[in-house]
Short mmCIF file of C-alpha atoms in Angstrom, two decimals:
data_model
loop_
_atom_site.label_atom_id
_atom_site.label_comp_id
_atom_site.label_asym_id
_atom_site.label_seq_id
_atom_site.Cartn_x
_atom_site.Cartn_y
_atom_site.Cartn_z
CA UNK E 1 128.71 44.59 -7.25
CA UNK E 2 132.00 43.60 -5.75
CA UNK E 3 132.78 44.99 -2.09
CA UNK E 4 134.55 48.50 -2.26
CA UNK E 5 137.17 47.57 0.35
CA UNK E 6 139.04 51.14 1.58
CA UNK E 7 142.60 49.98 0.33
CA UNK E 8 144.18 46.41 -0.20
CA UNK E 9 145.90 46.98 3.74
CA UNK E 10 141.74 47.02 4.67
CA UNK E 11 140.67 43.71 2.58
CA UNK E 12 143.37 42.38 4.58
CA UNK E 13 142.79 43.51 8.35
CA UNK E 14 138.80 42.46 7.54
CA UNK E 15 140.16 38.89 6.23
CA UNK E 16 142.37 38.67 9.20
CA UNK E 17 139.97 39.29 11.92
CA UNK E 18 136.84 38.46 10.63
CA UNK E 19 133.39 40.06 12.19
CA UNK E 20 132.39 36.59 13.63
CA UNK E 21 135.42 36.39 15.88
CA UNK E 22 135.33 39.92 17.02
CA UNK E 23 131.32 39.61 18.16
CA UNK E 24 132.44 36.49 20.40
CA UNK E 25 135.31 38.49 21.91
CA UNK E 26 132.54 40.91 22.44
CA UNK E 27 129.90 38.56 23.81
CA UNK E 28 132.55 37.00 26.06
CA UNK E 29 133.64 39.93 27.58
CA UNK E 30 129.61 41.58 27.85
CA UNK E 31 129.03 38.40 29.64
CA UNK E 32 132.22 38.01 32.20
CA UNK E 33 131.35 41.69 33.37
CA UNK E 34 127.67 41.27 33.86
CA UNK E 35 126.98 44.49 31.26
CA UNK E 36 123.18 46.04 32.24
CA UNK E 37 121.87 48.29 29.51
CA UNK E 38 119.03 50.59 31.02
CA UNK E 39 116.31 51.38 28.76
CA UNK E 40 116.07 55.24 28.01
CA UNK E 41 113.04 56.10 25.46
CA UNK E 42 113.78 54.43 22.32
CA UNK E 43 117.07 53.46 22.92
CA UNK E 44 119.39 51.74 25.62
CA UNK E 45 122.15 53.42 27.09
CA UNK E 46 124.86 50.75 28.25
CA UNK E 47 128.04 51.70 30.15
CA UNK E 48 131.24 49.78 29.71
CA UNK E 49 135.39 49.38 30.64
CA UNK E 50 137.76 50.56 27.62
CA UNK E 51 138.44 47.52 26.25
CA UNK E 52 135.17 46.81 25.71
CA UNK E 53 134.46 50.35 24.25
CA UNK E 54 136.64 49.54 21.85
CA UNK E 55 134.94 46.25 20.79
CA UNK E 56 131.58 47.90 20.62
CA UNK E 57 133.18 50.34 18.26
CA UNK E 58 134.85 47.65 16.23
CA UNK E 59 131.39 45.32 16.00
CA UNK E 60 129.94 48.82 15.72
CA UNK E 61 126.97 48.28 18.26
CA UNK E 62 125.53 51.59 19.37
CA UNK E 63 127.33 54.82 19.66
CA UNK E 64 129.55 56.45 22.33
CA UNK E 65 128.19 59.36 24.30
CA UNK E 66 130.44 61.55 25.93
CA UNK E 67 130.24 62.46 29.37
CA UNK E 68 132.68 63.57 32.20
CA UNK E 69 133.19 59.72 33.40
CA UNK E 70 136.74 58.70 32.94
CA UNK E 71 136.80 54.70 33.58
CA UNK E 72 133.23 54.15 32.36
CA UNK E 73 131.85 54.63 28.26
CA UNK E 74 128.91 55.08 27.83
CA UNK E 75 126.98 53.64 24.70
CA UNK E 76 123.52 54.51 22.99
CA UNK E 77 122.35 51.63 21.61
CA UNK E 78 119.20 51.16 19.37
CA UNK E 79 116.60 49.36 20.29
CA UNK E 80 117.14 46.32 17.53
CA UNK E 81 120.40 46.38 18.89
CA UNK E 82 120.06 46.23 22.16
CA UNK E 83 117.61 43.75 21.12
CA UNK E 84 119.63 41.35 19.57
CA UNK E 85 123.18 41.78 22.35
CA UNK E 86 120.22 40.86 25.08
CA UNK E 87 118.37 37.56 23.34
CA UNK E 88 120.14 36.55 20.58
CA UNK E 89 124.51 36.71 21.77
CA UNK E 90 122.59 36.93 25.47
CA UNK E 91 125.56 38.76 26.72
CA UNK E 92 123.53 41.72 28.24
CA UNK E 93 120.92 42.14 30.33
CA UNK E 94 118.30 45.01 30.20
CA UNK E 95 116.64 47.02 33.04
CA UNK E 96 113.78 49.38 33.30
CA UNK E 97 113.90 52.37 35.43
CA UNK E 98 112.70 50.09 38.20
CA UNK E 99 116.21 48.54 38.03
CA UNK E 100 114.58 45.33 37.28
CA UNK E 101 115.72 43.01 34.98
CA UNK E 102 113.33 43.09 31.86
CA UNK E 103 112.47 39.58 30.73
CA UNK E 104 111.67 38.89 26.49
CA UNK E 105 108.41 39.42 26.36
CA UNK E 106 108.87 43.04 28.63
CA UNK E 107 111.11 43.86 26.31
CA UNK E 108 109.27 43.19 23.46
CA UNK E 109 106.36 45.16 24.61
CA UNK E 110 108.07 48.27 25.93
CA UNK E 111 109.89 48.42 22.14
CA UNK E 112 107.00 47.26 20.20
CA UNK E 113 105.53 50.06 21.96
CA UNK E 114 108.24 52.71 21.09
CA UNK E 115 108.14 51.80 17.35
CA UNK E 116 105.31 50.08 15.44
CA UNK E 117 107.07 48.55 12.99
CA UNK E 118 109.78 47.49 15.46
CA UNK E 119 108.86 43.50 14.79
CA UNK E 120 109.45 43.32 11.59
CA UNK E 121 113.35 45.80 11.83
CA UNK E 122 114.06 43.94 14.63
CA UNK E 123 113.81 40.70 12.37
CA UNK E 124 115.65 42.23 10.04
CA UNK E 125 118.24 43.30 11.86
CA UNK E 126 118.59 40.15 13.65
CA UNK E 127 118.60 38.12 10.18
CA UNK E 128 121.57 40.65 8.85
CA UNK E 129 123.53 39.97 12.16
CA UNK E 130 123.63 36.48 12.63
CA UNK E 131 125.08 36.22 9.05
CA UNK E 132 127.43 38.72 10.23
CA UNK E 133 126.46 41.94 8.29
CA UNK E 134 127.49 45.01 10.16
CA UNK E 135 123.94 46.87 10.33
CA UNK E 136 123.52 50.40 10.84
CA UNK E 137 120.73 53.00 10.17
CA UNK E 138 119.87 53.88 6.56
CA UNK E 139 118.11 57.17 7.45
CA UNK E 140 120.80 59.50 5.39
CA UNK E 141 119.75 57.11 2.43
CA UNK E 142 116.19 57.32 3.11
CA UNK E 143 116.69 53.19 4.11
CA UNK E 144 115.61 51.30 7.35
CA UNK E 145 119.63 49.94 7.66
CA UNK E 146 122.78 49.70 5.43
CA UNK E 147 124.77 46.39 5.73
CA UNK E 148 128.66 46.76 5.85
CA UNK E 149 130.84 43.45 5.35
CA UNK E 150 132.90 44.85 7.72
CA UNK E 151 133.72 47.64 9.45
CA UNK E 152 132.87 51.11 7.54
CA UNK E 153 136.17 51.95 8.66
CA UNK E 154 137.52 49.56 5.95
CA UNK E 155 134.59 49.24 3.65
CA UNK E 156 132.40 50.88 2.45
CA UNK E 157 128.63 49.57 2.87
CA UNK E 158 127.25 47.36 0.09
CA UNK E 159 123.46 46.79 0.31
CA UNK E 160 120.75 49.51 1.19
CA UNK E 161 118.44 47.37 2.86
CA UNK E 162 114.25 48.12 2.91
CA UNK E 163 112.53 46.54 5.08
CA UNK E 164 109.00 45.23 4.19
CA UNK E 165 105.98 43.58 5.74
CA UNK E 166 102.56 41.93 4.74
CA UNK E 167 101.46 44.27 7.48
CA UNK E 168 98.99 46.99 5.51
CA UNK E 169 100.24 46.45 2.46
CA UNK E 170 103.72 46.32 3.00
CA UNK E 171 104.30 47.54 6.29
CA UNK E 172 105.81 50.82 5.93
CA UNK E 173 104.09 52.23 2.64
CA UNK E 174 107.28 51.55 0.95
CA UNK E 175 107.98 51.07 -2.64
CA UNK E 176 103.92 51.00 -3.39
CA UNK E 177 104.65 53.57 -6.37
CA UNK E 178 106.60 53.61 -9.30
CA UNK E 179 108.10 56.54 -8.71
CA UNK E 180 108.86 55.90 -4.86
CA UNK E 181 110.47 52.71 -6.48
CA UNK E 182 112.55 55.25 -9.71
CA UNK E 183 113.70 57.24 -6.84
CA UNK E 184 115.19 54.58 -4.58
CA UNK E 185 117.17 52.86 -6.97
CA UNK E 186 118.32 55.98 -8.55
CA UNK E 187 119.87 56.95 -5.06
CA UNK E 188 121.02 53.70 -4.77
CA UNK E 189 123.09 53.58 -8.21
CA UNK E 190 124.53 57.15 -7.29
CA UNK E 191 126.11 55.91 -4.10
CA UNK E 192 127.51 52.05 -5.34
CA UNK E 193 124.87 50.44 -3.10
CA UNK E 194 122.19 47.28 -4.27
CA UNK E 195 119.27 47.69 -2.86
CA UNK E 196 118.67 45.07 -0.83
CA UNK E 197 114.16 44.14 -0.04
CA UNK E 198 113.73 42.16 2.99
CA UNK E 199 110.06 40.87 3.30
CA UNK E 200 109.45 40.15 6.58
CA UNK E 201 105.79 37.10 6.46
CA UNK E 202 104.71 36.55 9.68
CA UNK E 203 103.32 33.44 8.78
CA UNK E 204 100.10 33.91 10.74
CA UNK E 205 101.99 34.44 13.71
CA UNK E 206 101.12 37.93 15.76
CA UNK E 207 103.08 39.99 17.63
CA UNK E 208 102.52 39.38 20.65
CA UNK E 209 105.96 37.78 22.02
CA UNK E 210 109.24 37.32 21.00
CA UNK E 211 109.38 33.49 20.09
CA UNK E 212 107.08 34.99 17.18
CA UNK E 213 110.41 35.83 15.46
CA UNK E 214 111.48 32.73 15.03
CA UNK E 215 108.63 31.98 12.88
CA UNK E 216 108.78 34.73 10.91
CA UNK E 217 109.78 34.40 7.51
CA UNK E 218 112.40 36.75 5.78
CA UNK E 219 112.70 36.81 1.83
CA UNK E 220 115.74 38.43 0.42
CA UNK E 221 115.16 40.22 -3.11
CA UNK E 222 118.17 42.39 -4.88
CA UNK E 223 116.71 44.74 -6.62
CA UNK E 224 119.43 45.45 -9.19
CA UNK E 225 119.40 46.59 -13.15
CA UNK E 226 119.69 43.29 -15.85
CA UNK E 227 122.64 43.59 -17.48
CA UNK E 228 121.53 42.15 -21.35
CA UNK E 229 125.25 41.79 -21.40
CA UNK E 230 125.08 38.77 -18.76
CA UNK E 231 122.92 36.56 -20.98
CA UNK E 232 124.84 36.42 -24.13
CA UNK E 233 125.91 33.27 -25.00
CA UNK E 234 130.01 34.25 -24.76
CA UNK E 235 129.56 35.08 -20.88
CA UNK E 236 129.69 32.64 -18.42
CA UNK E 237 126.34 30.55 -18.44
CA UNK E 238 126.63 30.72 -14.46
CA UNK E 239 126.18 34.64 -14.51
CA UNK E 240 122.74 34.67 -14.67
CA UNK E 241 121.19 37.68 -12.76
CA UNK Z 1 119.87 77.65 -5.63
CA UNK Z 2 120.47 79.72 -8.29
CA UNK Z 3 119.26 78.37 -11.81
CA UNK Z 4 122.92 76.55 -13.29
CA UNK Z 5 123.00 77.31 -16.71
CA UNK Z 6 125.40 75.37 -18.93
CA UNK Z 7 127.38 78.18 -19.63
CA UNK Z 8 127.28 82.49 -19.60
CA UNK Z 9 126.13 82.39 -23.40
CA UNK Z 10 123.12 79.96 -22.58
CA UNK Z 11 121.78 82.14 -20.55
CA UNK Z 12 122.29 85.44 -23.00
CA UNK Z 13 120.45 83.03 -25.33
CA UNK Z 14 117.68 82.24 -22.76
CA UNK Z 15 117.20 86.22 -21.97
CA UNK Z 16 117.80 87.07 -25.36
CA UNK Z 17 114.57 84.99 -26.64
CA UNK Z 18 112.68 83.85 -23.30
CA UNK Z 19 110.11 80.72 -23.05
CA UNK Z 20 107.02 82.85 -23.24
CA UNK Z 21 107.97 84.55 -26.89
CA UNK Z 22 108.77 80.70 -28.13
CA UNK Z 23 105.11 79.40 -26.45
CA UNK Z 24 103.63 82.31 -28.48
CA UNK Z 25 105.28 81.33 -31.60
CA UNK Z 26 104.05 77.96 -31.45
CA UNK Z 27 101.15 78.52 -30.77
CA UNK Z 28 100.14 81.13 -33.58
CA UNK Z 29 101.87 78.55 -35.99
CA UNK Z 30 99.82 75.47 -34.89
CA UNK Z 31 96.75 77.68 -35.02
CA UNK Z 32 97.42 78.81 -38.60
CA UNK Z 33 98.21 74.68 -39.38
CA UNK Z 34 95.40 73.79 -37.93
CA UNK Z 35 96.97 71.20 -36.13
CA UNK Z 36 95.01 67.63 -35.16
CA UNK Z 37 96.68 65.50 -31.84
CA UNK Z 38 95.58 61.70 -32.44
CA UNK Z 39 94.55 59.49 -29.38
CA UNK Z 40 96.90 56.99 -29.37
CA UNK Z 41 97.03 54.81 -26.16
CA UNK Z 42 98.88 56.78 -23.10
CA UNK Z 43 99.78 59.05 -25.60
CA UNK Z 44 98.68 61.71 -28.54
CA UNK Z 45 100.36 61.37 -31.87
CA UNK Z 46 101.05 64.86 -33.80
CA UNK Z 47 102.26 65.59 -37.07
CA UNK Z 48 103.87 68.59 -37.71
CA UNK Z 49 105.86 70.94 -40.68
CA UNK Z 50 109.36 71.19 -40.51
CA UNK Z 51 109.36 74.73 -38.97
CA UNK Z 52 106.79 73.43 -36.00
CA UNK Z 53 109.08 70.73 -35.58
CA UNK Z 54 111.76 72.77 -34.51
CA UNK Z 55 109.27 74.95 -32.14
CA UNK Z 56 108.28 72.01 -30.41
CA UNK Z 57 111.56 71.04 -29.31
CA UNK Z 58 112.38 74.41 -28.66
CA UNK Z 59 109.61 74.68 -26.47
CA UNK Z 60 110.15 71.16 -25.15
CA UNK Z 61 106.67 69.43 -25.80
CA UNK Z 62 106.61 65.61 -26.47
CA UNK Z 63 109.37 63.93 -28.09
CA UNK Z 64 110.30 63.42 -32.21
CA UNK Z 65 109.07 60.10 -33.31
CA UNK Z 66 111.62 58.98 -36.68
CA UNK Z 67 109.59 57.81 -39.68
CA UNK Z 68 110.28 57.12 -43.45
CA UNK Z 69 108.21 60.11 -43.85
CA UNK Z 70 110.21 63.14 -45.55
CA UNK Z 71 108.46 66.38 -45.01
CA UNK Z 72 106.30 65.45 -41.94
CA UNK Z 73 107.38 65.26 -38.38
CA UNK Z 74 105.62 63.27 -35.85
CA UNK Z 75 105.68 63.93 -32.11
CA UNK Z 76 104.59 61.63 -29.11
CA UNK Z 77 103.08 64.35 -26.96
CA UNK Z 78 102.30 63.39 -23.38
CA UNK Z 79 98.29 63.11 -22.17
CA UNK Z 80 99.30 66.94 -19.84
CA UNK Z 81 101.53 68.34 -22.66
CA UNK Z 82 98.52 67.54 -24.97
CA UNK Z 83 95.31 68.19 -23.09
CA UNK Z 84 97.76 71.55 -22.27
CA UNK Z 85 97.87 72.49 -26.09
CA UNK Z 86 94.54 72.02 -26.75
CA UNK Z 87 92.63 73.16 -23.89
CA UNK Z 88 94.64 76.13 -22.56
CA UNK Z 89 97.02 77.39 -25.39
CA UNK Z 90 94.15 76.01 -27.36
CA UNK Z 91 96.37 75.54 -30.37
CA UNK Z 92 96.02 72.09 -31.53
CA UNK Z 93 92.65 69.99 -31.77
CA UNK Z 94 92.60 66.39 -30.36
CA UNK Z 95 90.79 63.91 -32.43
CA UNK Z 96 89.76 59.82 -31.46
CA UNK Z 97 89.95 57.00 -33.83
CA UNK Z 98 86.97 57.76 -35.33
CA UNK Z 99 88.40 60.93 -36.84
CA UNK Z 100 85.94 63.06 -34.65
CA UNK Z 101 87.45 65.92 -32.38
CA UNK Z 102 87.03 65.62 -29.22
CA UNK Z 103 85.72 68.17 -26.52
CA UNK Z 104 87.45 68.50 -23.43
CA UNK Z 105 84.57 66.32 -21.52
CA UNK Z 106 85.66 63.33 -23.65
CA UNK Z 107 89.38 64.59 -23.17
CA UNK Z 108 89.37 64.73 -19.63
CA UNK Z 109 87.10 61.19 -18.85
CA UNK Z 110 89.78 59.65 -21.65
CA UNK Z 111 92.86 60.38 -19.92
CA UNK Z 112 91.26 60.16 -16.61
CA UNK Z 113 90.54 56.66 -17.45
CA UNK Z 114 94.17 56.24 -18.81
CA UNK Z 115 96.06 57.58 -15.39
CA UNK Z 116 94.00 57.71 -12.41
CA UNK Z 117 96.34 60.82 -11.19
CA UNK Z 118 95.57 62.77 -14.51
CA UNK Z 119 93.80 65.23 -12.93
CA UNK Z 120 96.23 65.74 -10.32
CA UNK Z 121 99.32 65.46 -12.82
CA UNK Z 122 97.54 67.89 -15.40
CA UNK Z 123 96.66 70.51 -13.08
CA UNK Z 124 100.28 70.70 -11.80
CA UNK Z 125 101.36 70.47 -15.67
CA UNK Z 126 99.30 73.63 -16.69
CA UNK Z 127 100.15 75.65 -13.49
CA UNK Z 128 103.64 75.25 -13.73
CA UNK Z 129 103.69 75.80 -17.95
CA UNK Z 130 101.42 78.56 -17.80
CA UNK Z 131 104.24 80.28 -15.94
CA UNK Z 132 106.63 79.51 -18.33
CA UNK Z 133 107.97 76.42 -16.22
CA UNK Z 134 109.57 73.69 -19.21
CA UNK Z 135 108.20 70.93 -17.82
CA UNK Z 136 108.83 67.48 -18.75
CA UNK Z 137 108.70 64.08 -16.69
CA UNK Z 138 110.64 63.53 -14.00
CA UNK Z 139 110.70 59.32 -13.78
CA UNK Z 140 114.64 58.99 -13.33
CA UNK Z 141 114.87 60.81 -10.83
CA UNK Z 142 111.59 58.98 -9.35
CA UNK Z 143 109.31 62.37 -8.95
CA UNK Z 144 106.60 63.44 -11.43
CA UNK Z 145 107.92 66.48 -13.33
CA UNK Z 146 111.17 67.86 -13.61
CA UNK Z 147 111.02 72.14 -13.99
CA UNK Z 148 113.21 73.94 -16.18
CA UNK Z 149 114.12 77.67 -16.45
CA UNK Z 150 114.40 77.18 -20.19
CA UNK Z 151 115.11 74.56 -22.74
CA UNK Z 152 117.26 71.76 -21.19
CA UNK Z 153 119.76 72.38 -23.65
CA UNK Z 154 120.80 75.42 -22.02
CA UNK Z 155 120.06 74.98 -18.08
CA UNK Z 156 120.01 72.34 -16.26
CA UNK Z 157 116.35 71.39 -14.42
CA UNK Z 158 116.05 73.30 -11.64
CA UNK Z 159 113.21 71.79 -9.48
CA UNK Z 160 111.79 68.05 -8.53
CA UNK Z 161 108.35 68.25 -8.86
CA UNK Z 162 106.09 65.80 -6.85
CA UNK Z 163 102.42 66.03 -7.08
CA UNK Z 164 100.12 65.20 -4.10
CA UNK Z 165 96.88 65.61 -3.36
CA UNK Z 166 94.10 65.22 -0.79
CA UNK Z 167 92.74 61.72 -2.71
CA UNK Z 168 93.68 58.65 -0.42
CA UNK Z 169 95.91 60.51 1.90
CA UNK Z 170 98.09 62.20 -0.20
CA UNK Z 171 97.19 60.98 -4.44
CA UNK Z 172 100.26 58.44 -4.75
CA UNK Z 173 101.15 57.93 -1.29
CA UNK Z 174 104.92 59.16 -1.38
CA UNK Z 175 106.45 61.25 0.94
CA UNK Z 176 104.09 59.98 3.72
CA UNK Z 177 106.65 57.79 5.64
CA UNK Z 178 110.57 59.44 6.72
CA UNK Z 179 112.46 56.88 4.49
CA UNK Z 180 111.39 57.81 1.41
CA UNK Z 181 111.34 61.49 2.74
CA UNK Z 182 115.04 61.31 3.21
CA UNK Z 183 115.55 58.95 0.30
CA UNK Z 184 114.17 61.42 -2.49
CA UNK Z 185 115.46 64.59 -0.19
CA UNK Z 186 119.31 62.81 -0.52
CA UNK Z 187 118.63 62.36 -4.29
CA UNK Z 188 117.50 65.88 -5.04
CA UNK Z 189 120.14 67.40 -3.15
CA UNK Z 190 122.79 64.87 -5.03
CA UNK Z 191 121.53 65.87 -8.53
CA UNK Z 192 121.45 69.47 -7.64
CA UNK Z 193 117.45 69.88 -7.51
CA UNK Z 194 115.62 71.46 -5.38
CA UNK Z 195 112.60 69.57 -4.13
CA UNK Z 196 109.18 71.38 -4.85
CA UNK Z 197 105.79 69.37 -3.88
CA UNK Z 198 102.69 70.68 -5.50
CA UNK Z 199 99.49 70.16 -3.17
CA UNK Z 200 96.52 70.04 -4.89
CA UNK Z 201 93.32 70.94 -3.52
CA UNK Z 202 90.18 69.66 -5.27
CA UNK Z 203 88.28 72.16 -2.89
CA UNK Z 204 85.36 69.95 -2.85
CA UNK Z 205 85.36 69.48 -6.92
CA UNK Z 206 84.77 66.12 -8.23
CA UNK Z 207 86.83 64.59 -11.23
CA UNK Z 208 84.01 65.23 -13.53
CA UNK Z 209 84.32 67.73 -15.59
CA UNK Z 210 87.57 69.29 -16.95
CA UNK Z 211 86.29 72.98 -15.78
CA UNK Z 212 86.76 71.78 -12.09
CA UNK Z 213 90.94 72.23 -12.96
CA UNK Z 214 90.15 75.99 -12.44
CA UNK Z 215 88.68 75.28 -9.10
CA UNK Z 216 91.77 73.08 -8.17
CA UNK Z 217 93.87 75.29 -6.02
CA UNK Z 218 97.77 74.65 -5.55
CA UNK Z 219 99.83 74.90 -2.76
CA UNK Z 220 103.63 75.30 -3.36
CA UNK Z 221 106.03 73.90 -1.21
CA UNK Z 222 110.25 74.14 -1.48
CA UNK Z 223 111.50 71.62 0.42
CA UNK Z 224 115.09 72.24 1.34
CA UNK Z 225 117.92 72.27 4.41
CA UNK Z 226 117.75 75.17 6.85
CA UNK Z 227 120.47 76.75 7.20
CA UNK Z 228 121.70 78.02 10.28
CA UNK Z 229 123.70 80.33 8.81
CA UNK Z 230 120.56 82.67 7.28
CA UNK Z 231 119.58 83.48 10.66
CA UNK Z 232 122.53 84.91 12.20
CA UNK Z 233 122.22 88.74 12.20
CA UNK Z 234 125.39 89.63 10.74
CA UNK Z 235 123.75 88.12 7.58
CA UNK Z 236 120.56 90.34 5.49
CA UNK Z 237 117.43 90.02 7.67
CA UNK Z 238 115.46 89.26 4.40
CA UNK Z 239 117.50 85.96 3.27
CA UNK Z 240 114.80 83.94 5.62
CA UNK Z 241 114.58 79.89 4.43
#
């Protein structure tokens, strides 16, 4: 399925300024103005200067909570967000309510804590990022995340993405059952996304600190109808699905 | 939601000659036929006269199989719609490949042994026929049954059924994690269905016998979106979600 950009003047403005070049604006200015994010139950509230707001926005990180402040933005960040902005661009740093600066494997513990499955998203999301998918939560789609190719203010998102572990079975329960499996792509189809598996192996490894995730193995799988179409002989042999 | 018939004269139709009077009408016609299902896989195989023919899809049990055969109409019946025929309306007899009909003992432990949910999907079959429910299978929309108010031909299905039960957690394991919660909630609500999960209760029966159905109890849940709205008092006190 081809991108469904919001308008030729969108394709454009995402070809122009392409996601990769607006997360290193991002990551330059996080790190020239020493950004904290404080940890707040599961999620991470970061304050920032306007210009920076509107860089968040436009690598859509987080949201933005309103308050009374008027030089200062506030952002809620999830936790595989906040996440993946402290140890993977490294261009915040993350206290506790102690106002101490929470090292990898603190991290990892407090939000493997919050969220059991958090190991495996966080993987995941991390894995969507670096490609430079925009990532944010599938929840109205019954999803763990929905990956943009841009901003959603110019596209509209293209893969529903499930997230799935050796982990019990497969981590979350998940697509176990036919009918679990009728119902997903049938919601899929009826909003123009492909359903997008990730199976997150471990490889042996536990969970017990975050240089795990390096050794964790993702496996992509589209889950998408055949088209018999695709195989005949007059079609492109390339096409294959 | 109110039932969405396709069109005022469908309905006049449906009131004019409602599902019970067809059921009846069947049935004393397959009686007087004496009427023999055939085992046949996953499925029971039924021949029928050109008059039963057009009950049947009237009254919306299996589906028309085409032959070369002139004057004889075969149906695929279901394992529910059939063990639903024989044993409750008790209108057709059920025979193996050995010609021999079958009681419902050897019913019941052959379609057990077919669909490990049979018990499950059968008891929420008959409870939801039995009160004049069309029911036929719900797969593309990924649930078990769909519900109609009549035939399908004049209203379109009003309910997505899921069956659960007390058997490993909850008989097929959906609905027991938030994403697919919210996935088949979004899909309901985009096809205009309202969800409705039958709970059954095996109150202590085993699978053994088919007389333990009667024992099965079944707990009927809507699931839908409050609304806010019902419970502001300038609206009827009685509209409660």
């Amino acid at each position: 399925m081809a991108p469904r950009w919001k308008g030729k003047a969108a394709e454009a403005k995402a070809v122009a300024d392409p996601m990769s070049k607006i997360l290193s604006r991002l990551q330059s200015s996080l790190i020239k103005s020493n950004s904290e994010g404080l940890l707040s139950g599961s999620s991470v509230l970061l304050s920032v200067h306007p210009e920076q707001n509107e860089l968040l926005n436009y690598a859509c990180f987080g949201r933005p909570i309103i308050t009374a402040e008027k030089d200062i933005q506030w952002f809620q960040l999830s936790l595989e967000e906040a996440f993946y902005l402290c140890t993977v661009m490294k261009c915040i740093k993350i206290v506790g309510g102690n106002k101490c600066i929470k090292n990898e494997e603190e991290l990892w513990d407090y939000m493997s804590s919050k969220k059991s499955n958090f190991p495996f998203l966080c993987k995941a999301y991390c894995h969507l990022r670096t490609k430079n998918w925009v990532v944010r939560a599938g929840s109205q789609y019954g999803v763990d995340f929905v990956a943009y190719r841009h901003h959603p203010a110019l596209v509209h998102s293209e893969y529903a993405v499930l997230v799935l572990s050796e982990k019990e079975g497969n981590g979350n329960g998940r697509l176990s059952v036919w009918s679990d499996f009728h119902c997903t792509l049938r919601l899929c189809g009826s909003v123009a996304k492909t359903l997008l598996v990730l199976y997150i192996d471990k490889n042996g490894e536990g969970d017990f600190s975050p240089s795990c995730l390096e050794h964790y193995c993702v496996e992509e799988r589209l889950v998408t109808r055949w088209n018999a179409e695709r195989s005949r002989e007059i079609q492109s042999c390339n096409s294959s699905t």
